[in-house]
Structure formats: structure tokens, C-alpha cells
Backbone as CSV, one residue per row, in Angstrom:
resi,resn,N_x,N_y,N_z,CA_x,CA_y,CA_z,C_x,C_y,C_z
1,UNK,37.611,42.399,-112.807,38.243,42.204,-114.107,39.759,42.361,-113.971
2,UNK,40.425,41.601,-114.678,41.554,42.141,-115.104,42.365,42.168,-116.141
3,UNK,43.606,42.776,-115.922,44.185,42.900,-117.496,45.032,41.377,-118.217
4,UNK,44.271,41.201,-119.413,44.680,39.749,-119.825,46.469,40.151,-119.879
5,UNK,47.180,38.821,-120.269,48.946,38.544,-119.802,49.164,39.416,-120.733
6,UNK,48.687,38.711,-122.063,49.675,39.920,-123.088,49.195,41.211,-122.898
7,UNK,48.703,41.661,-122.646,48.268,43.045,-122.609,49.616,44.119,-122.556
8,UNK,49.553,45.015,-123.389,50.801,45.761,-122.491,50.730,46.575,-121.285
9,UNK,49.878,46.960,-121.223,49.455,47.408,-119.355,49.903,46.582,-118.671
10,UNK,49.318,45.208,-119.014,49.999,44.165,-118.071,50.940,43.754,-117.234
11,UNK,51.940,44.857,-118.037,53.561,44.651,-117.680,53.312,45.625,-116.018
12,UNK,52.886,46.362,-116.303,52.817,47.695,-114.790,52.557,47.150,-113.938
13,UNK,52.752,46.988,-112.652,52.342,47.476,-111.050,51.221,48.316,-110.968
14,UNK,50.886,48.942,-111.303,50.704,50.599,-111.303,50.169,51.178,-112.189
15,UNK,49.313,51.651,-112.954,48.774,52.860,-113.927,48.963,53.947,-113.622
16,UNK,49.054,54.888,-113.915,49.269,55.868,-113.377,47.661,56.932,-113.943
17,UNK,46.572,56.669,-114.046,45.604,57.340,-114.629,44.331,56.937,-113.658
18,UNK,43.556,57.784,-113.717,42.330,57.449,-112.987,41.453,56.362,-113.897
19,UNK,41.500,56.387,-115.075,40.144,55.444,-115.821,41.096,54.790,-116.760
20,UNK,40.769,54.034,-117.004,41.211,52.555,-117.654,40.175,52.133,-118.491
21,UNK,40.207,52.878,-120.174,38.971,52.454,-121.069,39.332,51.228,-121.856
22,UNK,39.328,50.153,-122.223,39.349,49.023,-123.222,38.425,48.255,-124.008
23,UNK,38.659,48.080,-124.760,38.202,48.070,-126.714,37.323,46.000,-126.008
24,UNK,37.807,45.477,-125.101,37.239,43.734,-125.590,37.208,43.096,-124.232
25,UNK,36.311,42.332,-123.603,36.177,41.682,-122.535,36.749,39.865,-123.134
26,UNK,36.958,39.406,-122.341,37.269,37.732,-122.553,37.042,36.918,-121.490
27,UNK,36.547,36.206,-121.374,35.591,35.442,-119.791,36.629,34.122,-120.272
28,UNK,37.484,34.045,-119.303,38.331,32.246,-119.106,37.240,31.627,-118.015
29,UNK,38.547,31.246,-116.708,37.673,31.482,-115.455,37.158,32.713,-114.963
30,UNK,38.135,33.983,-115.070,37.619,35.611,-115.001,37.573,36.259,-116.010
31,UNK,36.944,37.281,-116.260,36.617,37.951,-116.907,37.864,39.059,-117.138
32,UNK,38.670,39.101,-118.255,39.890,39.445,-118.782,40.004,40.665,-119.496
33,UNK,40.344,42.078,-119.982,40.222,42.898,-121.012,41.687,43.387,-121.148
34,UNK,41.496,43.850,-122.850,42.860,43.611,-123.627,42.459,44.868,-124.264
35,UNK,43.245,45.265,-124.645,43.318,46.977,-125.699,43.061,48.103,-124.907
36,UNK,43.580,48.193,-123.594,43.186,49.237,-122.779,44.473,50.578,-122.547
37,UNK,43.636,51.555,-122.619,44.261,52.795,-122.500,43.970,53.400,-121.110
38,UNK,45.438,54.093,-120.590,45.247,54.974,-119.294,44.543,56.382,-120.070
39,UNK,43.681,56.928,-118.931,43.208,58.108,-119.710,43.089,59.184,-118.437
40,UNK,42.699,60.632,-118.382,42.503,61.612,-117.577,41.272,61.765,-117.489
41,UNK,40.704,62.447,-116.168,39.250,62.545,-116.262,38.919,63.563,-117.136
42,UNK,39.572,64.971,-118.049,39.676,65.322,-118.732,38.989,64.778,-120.445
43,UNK,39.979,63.791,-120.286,40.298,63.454,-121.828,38.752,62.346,-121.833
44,UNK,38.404,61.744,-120.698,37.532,61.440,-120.548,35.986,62.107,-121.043
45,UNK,35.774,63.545,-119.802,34.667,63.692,-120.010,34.419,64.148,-121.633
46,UNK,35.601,64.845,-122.364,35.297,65.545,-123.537,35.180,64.521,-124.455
47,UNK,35.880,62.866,-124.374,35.753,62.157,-125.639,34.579,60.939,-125.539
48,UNK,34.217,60.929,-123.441,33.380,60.013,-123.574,31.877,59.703,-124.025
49,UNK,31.001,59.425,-123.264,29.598,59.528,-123.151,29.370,60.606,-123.047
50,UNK,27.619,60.750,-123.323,26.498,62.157,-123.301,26.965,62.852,-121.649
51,UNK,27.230,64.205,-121.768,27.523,64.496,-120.967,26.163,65.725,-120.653
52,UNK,26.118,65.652,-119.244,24.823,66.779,-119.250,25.030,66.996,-117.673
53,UNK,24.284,68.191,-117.098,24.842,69.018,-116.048,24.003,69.011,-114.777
54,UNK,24.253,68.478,-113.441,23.531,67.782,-112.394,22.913,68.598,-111.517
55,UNK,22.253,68.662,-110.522,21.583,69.320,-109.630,22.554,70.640,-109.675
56,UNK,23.171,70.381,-108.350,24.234,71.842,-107.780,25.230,72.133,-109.007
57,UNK,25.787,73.475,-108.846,26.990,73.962,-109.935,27.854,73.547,-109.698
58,UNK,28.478,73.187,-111.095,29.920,72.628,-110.993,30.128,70.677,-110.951
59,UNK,28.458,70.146,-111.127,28.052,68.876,-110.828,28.298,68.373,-112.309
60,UNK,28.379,67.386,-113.253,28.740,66.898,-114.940,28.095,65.402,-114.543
61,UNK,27.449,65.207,-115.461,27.088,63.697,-115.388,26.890,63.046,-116.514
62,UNK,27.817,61.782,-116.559,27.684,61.058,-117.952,27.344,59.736,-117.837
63,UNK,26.436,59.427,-119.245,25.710,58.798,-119.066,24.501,58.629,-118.426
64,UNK,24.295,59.791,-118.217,22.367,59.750,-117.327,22.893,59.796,-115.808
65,UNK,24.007,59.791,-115.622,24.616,59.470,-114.144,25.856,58.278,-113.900
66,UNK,25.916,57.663,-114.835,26.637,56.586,-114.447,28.053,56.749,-113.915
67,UNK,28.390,58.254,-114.396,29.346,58.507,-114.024,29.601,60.374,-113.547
68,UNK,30.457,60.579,-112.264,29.676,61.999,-111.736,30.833,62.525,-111.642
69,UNK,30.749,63.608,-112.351,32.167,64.472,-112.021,31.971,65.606,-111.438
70,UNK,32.703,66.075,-110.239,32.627,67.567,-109.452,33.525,68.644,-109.318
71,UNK,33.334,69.735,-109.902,34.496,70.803,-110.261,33.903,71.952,-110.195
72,UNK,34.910,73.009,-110.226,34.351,74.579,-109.909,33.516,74.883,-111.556
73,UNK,32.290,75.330,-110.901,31.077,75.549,-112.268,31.784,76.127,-113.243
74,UNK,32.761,77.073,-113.468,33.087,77.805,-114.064,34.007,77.073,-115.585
75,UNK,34.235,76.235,-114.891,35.809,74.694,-115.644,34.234,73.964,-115.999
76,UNK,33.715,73.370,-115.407,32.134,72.717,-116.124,31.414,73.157,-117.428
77,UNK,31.532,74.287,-116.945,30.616,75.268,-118.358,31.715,75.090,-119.476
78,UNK,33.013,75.095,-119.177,33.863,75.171,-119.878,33.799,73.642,-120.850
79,UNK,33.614,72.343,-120.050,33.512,71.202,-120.431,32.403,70.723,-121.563
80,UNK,31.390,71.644,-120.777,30.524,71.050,-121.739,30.543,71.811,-123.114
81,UNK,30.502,73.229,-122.843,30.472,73.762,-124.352,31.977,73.221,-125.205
82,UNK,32.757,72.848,-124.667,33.755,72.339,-125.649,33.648,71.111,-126.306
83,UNK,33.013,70.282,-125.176,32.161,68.621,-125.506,31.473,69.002,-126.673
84,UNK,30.524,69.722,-126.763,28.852,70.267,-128.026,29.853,70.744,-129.018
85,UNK,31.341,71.355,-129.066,31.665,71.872,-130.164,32.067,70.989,-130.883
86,UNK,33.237,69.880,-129.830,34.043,68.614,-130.384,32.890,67.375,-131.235
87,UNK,31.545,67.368,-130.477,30.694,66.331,-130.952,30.401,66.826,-132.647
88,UNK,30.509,68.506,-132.588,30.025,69.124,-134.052,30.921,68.912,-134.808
89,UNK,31.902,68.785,-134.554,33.162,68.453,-135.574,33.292,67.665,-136.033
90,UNK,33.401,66.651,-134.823,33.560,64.866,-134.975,32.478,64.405,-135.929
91,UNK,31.324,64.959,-136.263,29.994,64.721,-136.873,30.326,64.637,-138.429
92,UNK,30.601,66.538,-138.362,31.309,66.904,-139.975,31.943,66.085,-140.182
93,UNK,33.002,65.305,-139.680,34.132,64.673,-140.160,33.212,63.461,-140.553
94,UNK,32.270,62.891,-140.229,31.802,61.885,-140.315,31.085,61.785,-141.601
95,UNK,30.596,63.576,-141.896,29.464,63.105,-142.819,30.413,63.566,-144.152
96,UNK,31.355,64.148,-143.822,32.569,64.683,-144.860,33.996,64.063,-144.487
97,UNK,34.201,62.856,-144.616,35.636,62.398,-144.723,36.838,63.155,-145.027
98,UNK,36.593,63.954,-146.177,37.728,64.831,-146.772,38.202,66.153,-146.047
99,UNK,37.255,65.944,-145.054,37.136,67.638,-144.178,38.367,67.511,-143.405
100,UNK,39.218,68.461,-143.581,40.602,68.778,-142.615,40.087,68.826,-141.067
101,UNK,40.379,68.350,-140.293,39.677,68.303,-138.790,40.537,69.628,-138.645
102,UNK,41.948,69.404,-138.432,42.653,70.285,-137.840,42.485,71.904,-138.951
103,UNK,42.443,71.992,-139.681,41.724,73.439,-140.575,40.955,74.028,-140.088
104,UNK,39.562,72.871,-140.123,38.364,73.457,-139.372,38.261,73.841,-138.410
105,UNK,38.898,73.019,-137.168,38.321,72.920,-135.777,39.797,73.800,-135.023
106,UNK,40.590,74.756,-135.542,42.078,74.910,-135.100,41.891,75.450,-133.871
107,UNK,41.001,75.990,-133.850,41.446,76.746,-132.050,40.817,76.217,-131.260
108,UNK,39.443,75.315,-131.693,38.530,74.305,-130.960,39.885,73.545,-130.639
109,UNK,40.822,72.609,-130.946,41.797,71.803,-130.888,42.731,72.064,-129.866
110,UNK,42.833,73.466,-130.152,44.367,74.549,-129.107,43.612,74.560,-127.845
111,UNK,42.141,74.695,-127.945,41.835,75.159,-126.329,41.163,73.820,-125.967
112,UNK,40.687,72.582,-126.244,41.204,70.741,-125.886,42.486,70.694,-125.599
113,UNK,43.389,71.091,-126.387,44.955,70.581,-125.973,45.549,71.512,-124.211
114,UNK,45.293,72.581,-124.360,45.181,73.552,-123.214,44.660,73.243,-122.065
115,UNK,43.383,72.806,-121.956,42.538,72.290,-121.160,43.328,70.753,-120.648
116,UNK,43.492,69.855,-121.617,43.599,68.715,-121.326,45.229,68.724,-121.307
117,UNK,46.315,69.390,-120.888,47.319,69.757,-120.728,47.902,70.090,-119.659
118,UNK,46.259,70.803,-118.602,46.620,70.887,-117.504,46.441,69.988,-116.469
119,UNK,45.544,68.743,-116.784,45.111,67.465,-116.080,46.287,66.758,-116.021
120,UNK,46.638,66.960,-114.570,47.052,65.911,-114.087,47.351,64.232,-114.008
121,UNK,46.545,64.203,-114.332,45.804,62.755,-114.005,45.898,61.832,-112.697
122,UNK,45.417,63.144,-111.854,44.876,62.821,-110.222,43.676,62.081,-110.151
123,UNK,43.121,62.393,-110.879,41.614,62.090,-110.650,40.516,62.983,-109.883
124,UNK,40.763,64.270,-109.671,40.419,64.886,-108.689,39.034,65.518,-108.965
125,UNK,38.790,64.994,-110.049,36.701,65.556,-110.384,36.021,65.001,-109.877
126,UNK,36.387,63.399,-109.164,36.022,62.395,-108.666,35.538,62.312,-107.503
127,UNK,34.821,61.728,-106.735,34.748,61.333,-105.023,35.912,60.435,-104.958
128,UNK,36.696,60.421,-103.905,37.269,59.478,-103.236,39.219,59.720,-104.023
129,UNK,39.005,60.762,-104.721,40.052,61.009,-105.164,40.658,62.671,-104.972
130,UNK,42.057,62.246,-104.239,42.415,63.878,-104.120,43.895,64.259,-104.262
131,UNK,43.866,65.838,-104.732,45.271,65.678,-105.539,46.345,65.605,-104.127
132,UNK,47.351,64.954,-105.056,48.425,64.792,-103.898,48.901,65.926,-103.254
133,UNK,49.166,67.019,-103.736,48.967,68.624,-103.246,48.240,68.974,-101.747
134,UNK,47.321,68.381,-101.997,46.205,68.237,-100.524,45.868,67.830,-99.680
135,UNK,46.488,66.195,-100.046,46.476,64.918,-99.532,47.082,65.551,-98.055
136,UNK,47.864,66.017,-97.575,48.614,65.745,-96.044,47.945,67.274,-95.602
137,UNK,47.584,68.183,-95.862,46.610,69.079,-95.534,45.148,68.896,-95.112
138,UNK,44.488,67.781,-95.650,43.186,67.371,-95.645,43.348,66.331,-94.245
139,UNK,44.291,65.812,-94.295,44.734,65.112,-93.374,44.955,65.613,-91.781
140,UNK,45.789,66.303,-91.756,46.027,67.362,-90.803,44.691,68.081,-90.244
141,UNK,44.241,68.401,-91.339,42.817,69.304,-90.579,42.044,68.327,-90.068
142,UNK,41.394,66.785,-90.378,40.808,66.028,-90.115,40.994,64.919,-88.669
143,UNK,42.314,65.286,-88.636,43.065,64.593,-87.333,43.861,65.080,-86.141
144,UNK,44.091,66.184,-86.835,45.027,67.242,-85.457,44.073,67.311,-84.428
145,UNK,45.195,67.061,-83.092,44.609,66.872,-81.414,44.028,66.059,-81.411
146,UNK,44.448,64.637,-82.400,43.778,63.214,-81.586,42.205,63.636,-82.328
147,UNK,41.995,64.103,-83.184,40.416,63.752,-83.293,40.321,62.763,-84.553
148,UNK,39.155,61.816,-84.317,38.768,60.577,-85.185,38.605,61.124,-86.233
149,UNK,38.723,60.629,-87.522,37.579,61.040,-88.669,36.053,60.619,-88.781
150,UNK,36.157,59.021,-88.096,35.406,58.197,-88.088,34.013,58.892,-87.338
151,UNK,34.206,59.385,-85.931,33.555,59.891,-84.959,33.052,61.486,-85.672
152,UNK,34.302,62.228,-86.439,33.824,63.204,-87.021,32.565,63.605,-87.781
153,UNK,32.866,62.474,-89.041,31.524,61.815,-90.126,30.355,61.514,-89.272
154,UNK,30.432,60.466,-88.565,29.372,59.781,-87.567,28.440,61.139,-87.515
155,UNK,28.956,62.571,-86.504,28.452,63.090,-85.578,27.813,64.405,-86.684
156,UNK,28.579,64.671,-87.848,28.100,65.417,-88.764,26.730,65.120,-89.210
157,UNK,26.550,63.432,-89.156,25.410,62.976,-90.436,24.136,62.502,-89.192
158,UNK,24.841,62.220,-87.855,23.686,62.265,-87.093,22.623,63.710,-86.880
159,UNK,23.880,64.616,-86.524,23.310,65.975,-86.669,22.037,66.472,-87.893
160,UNK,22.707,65.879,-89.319,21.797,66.001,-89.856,20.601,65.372,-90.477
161,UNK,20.457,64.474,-89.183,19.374,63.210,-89.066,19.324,62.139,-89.862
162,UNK,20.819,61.671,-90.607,21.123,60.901,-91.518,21.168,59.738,-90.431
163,UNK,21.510,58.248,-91.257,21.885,57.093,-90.793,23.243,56.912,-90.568
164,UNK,23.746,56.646,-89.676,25.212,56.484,-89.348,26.037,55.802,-91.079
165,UNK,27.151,56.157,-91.235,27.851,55.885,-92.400,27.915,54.127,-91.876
166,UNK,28.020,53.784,-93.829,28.676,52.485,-93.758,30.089,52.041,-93.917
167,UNK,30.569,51.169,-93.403,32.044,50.581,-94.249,32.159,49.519,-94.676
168,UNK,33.071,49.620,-95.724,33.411,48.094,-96.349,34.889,47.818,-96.708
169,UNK,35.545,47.319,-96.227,36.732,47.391,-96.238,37.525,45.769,-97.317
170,UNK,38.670,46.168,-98.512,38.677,45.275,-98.942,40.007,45.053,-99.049
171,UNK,40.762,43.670,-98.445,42.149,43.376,-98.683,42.700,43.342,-100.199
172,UNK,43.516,44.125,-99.992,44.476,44.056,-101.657,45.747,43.092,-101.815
173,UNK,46.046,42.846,-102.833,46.891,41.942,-103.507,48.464,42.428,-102.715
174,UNK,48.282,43.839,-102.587,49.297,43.983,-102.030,49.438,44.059,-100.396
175,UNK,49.202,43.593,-100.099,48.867,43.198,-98.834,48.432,44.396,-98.049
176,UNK,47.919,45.364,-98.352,47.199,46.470,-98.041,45.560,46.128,-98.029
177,UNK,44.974,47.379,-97.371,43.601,47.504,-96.979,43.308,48.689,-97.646
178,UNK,42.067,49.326,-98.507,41.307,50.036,-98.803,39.816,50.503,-98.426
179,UNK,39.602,51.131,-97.758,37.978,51.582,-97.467,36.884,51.914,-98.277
180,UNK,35.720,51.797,-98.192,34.664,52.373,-98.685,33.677,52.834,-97.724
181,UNK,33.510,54.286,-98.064,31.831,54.719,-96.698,31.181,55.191,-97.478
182,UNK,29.455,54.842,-97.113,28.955,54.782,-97.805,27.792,55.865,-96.681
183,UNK,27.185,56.549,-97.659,25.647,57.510,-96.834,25.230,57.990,-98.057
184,UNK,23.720,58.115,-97.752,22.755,58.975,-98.088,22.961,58.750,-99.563
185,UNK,23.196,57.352,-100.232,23.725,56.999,-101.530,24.939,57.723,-102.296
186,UNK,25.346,58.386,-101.088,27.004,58.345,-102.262,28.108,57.337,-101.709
187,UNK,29.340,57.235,-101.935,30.439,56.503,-101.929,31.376,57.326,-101.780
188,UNK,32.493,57.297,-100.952,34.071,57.995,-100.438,34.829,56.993,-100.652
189,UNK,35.643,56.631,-101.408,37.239,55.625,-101.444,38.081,56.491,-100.627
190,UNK,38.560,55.394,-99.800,39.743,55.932,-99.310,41.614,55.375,-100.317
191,UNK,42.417,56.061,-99.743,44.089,55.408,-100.140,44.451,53.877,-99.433
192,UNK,44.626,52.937,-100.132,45.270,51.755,-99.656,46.072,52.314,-98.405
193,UNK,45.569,51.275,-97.366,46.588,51.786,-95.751,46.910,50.141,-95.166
194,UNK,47.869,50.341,-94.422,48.162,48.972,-93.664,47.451,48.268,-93.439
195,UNK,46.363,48.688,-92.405,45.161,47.893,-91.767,43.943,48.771,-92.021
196,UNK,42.980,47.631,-91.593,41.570,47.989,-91.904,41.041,49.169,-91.048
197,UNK,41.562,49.539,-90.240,41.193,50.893,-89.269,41.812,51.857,-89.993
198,UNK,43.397,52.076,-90.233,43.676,53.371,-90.981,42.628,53.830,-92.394
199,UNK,42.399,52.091,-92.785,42.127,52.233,-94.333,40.412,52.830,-94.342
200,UNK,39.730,52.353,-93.229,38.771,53.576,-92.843,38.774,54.992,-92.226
201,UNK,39.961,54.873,-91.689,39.627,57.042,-91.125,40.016,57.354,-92.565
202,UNK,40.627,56.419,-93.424,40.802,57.760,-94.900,39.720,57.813,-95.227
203,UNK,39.246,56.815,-95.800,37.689,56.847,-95.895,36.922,58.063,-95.666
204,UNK,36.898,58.121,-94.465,36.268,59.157,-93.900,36.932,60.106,-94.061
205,UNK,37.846,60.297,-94.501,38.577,61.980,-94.479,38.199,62.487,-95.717
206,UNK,37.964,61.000,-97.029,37.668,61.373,-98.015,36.060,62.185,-98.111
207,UNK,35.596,61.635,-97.320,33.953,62.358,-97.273,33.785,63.591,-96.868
208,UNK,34.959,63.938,-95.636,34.862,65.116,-94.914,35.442,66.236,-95.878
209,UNK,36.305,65.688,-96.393,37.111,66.656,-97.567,35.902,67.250,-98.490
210,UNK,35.044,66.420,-98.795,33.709,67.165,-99.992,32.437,67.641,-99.386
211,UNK,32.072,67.097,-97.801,31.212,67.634,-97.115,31.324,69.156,-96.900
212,UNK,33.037,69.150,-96.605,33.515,70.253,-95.893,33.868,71.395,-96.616
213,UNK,33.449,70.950,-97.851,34.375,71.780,-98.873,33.491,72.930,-99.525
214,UNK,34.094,74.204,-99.852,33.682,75.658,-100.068,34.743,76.198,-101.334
215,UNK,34.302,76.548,-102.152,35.054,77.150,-103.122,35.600,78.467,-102.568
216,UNK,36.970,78.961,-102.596,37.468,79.951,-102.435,36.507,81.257,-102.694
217,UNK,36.007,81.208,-103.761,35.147,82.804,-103.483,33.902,82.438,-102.988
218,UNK,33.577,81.194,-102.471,32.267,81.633,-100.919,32.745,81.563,-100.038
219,UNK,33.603,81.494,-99.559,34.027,81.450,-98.068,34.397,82.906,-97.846
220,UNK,33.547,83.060,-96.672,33.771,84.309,-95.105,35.486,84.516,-95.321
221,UNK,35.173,85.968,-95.369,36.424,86.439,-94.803,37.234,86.443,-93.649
222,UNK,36.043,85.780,-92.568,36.536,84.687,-91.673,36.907,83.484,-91.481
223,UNK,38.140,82.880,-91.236,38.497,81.959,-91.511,38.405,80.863,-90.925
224,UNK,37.506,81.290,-89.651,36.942,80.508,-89.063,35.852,79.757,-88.525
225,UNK,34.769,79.776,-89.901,33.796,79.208,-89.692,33.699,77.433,-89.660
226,UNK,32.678,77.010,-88.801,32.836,75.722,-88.217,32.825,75.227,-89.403
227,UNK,33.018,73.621,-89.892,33.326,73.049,-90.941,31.521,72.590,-91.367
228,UNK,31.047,72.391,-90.612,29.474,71.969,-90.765,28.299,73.001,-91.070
229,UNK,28.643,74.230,-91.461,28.474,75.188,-92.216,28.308,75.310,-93.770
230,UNK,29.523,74.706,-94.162,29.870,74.945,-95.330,28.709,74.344,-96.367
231,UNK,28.846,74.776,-97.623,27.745,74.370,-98.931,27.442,73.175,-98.969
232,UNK,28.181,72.456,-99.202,27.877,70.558,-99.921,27.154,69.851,-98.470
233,UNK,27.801,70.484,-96.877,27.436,70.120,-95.458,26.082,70.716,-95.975
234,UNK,25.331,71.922,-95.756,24.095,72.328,-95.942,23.318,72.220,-96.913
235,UNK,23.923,71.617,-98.054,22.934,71.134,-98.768,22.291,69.653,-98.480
236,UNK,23.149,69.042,-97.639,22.619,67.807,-96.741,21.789,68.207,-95.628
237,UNK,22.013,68.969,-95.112,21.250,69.114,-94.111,19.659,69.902,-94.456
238,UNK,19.546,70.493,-95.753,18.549,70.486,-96.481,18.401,72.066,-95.623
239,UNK,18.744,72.731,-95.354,18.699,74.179,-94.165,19.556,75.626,-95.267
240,UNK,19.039,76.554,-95.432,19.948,77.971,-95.925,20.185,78.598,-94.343
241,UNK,21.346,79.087,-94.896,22.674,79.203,-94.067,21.869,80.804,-94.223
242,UNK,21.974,81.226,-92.573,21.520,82.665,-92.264,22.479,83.209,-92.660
243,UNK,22.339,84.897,-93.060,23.526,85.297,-93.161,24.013,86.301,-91.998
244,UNK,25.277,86.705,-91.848,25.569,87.270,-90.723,25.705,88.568,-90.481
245,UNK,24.949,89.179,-89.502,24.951,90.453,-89.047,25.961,90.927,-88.516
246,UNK,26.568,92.441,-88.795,27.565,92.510,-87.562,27.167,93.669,-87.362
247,UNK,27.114,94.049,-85.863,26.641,95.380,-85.476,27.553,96.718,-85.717
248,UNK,26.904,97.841,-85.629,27.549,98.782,-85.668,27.599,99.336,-87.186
């Protein structure tokens, strides 16, 4: 799809938002949409679709799944009970026109504005999206001393008797390359890169980044446990993580 001429988005290069919602489709030769707003995954989950809460903590899923958001459980719980309060409001207002939203709902409003104040609009609830903060850190750990990402992923998902990852790599307008890897039915986007090889090790760095990833209060006070350890890694590998003895 894209954005019809007049559109005022149209005018940009660039959005600067993860989701792009619009009001009207128009089929010429392509399929065209007009009335579109940049939005946050924020402003998203609280104003969009039925939102309801997925396998592991910290998992949000809207629409039955259609769309999957991943965050520390604690900001989740937070999402949804503010979602169930905003839907109660939005209701009243519906069945009472005359009802002051902002009267009623005042601190429901202050802690939406609070919440959705601190979003970025990285996209970072997302797969395949990570805040720029992290971006050359995630990087670094995934590649320092010459090691692949590609070979990394591979050897993780063989280990855990998975099928080797897929790729799909797609030329952009801007004369850039973007990745997609694909396993065990999820999806990793990588960052637009020169060529089709960089534009896959992101790819893959993007996967390793959520395979690999441990919320600050589970991680060992050692800082050096192997990366194929970690929660989201062992919950693939379908195995509980022994815990560790130390003598004496």
C-alpha cells in the first residue's frame, strides 16, 4: 500500500512512528490510503483493538493475536488495566453524551497522558524493533571478534532441534536492503543496510537480541552466563534451567 499524493504524510521521506493507522483504502492500479495518522505503540495498544494477555509475562495481544506486543509484565498489567478503565469511560460517554470525560475520568487521563508521554515512538514492544539507545550495544555483543550473527542464530536453533532460520531479503526504494528471519513461526526485521548480507546479520541480531534477552531482575549476579541460557532461549528449548549450587 501506499500513501495516496494528496495525503499529507505524503509530503515525508520518513514517519517517524512505528504504526501508521488510516480512516480509507482506494484501489487505482495500487491500493492507496488517505487520512492516516503516525501513532506510538503506546497510544496504540490503549486506543486500539481487544487487548488480552499471551502465554509468557509481559506478552499483550490484540486482536486474538494479530498483533503481539512484548514488555516487562509489570508496564503490561499496567496496559491492560488502564485499557478496561479507558473502554469504561469511552462507554459512559457513549451512553451519556453530556458526561464531562475529563471530570469523570481526571486521573484515569493524567496516568494515559504519563504513560503515553514516555513512549518514544521506537517501537520497541515490537519484534524486529529496537531502541536506538541499544542499537550499537546489541550490535557489539553480537559481532565482537569476527563472530557471524548468521552462524550464531543457525547454531542456537540447531541446538535446540529447530529448523535452520529462514531469509527473505527485500530491495527498497531507497536503494537499500532490509531482512526478514523467520523460525519456529515468529519473524525478526532487521534495519535497512547496503547489501543483502549486512541486511541479514541485522536480521539476525534482531532475533538474538529477544532470544537472548533476560529482564534485569532475573539475571545471576553473574555476569557471565552463556547467552543460550537465558528465559525466551529456554523457553524454546522447552528445558527448566537447573539452578546453581555453590559449595561451601
Amino acid at each position: 500500500m501506499l500513501l495516496l499524493q494528496n495525503s499529507v504524510n505524503a509530503r515525508y521521506q520518513t514517519i517517524p512512528y512505528p504504526w501508521l493507522v488510516f480512516d480509507e483504502k482506494i484501489k487505482v492500479n495500487v491500493v492507496f490510503i488517505r487520512d492516516s495518522t503516525g501513532t506510538s505503540d503506546s497510544i496504540l495498544i490503549l486506543f486500539g483493538g481487544a487487548l488480552s494477555s499471551g502465554v509468557q509475562a509481559g506478552h499483550l495481544k490484540m486482536l486474538q493475536g494479530y498483533i503481539d506486543f512484548f514488555m516487562d509484565p509489570s508496564l503490561a498489567e499496567c496496559f491492560l488495566q488502564l485499557k478496561e478503565e479507558l473502554d469504561k469511560l469511552i462507554q459512559k460517554k457513549l451512553d451519556n453524551p453530556s458526561l464531562d470525560i475529563l471530570k469523570e475520568g481526571k486521573y484515569l487521563m493524567l496516568a494515559v497522558q504519563e504513560l503515553v508521554s514516555g513512549d518514544l515512538c521506537e517501537g520497541r514492544f515490537v519484534f524486529g524493533r529496537q531502541s536506538k539507545k541499544s542499537e550499537s550495544t546489541d550490535n557489539c555483543r553480537f559481532t565482537k571478534d569476527g563472530t557471524n550473527p548468521k552462524s550464531l542464530l543457525q547454531t542456537l536453533l540447531m541446538r535446540a532441534r529447530h529448523s535452520p532460520p529462514k531469509y527473505k531479503t527485500k530491495h527498497l526504494k531507497t536503494n537499500e536492503f532490509r531482512a526478514l528471519v523467520e523460525f519456529k513461526g515468529m519473524q525478526f526485521v532487521g534495519k535497512p543496510k547496503k547489501n543483502k548480507q549486512l541486511a541479514e546479520r541485522d536480521a539476525a541480531v534482531e532475533a538474538l537480541v529477544w532470544l537472548t534477552h533476560t529482564s534485569n531482575s532475573n539475571q545471576d549476579e553473574e555476569g557471565d552466563s552463556p547467552s543460550d541460557v537465558t528465559d525466551n532461549m529456554l523457553k524454546l528449548l522447552g528445558k527448566r534451567r537447573k539452578s546453581k549450587r555453590h559449595s561451601g
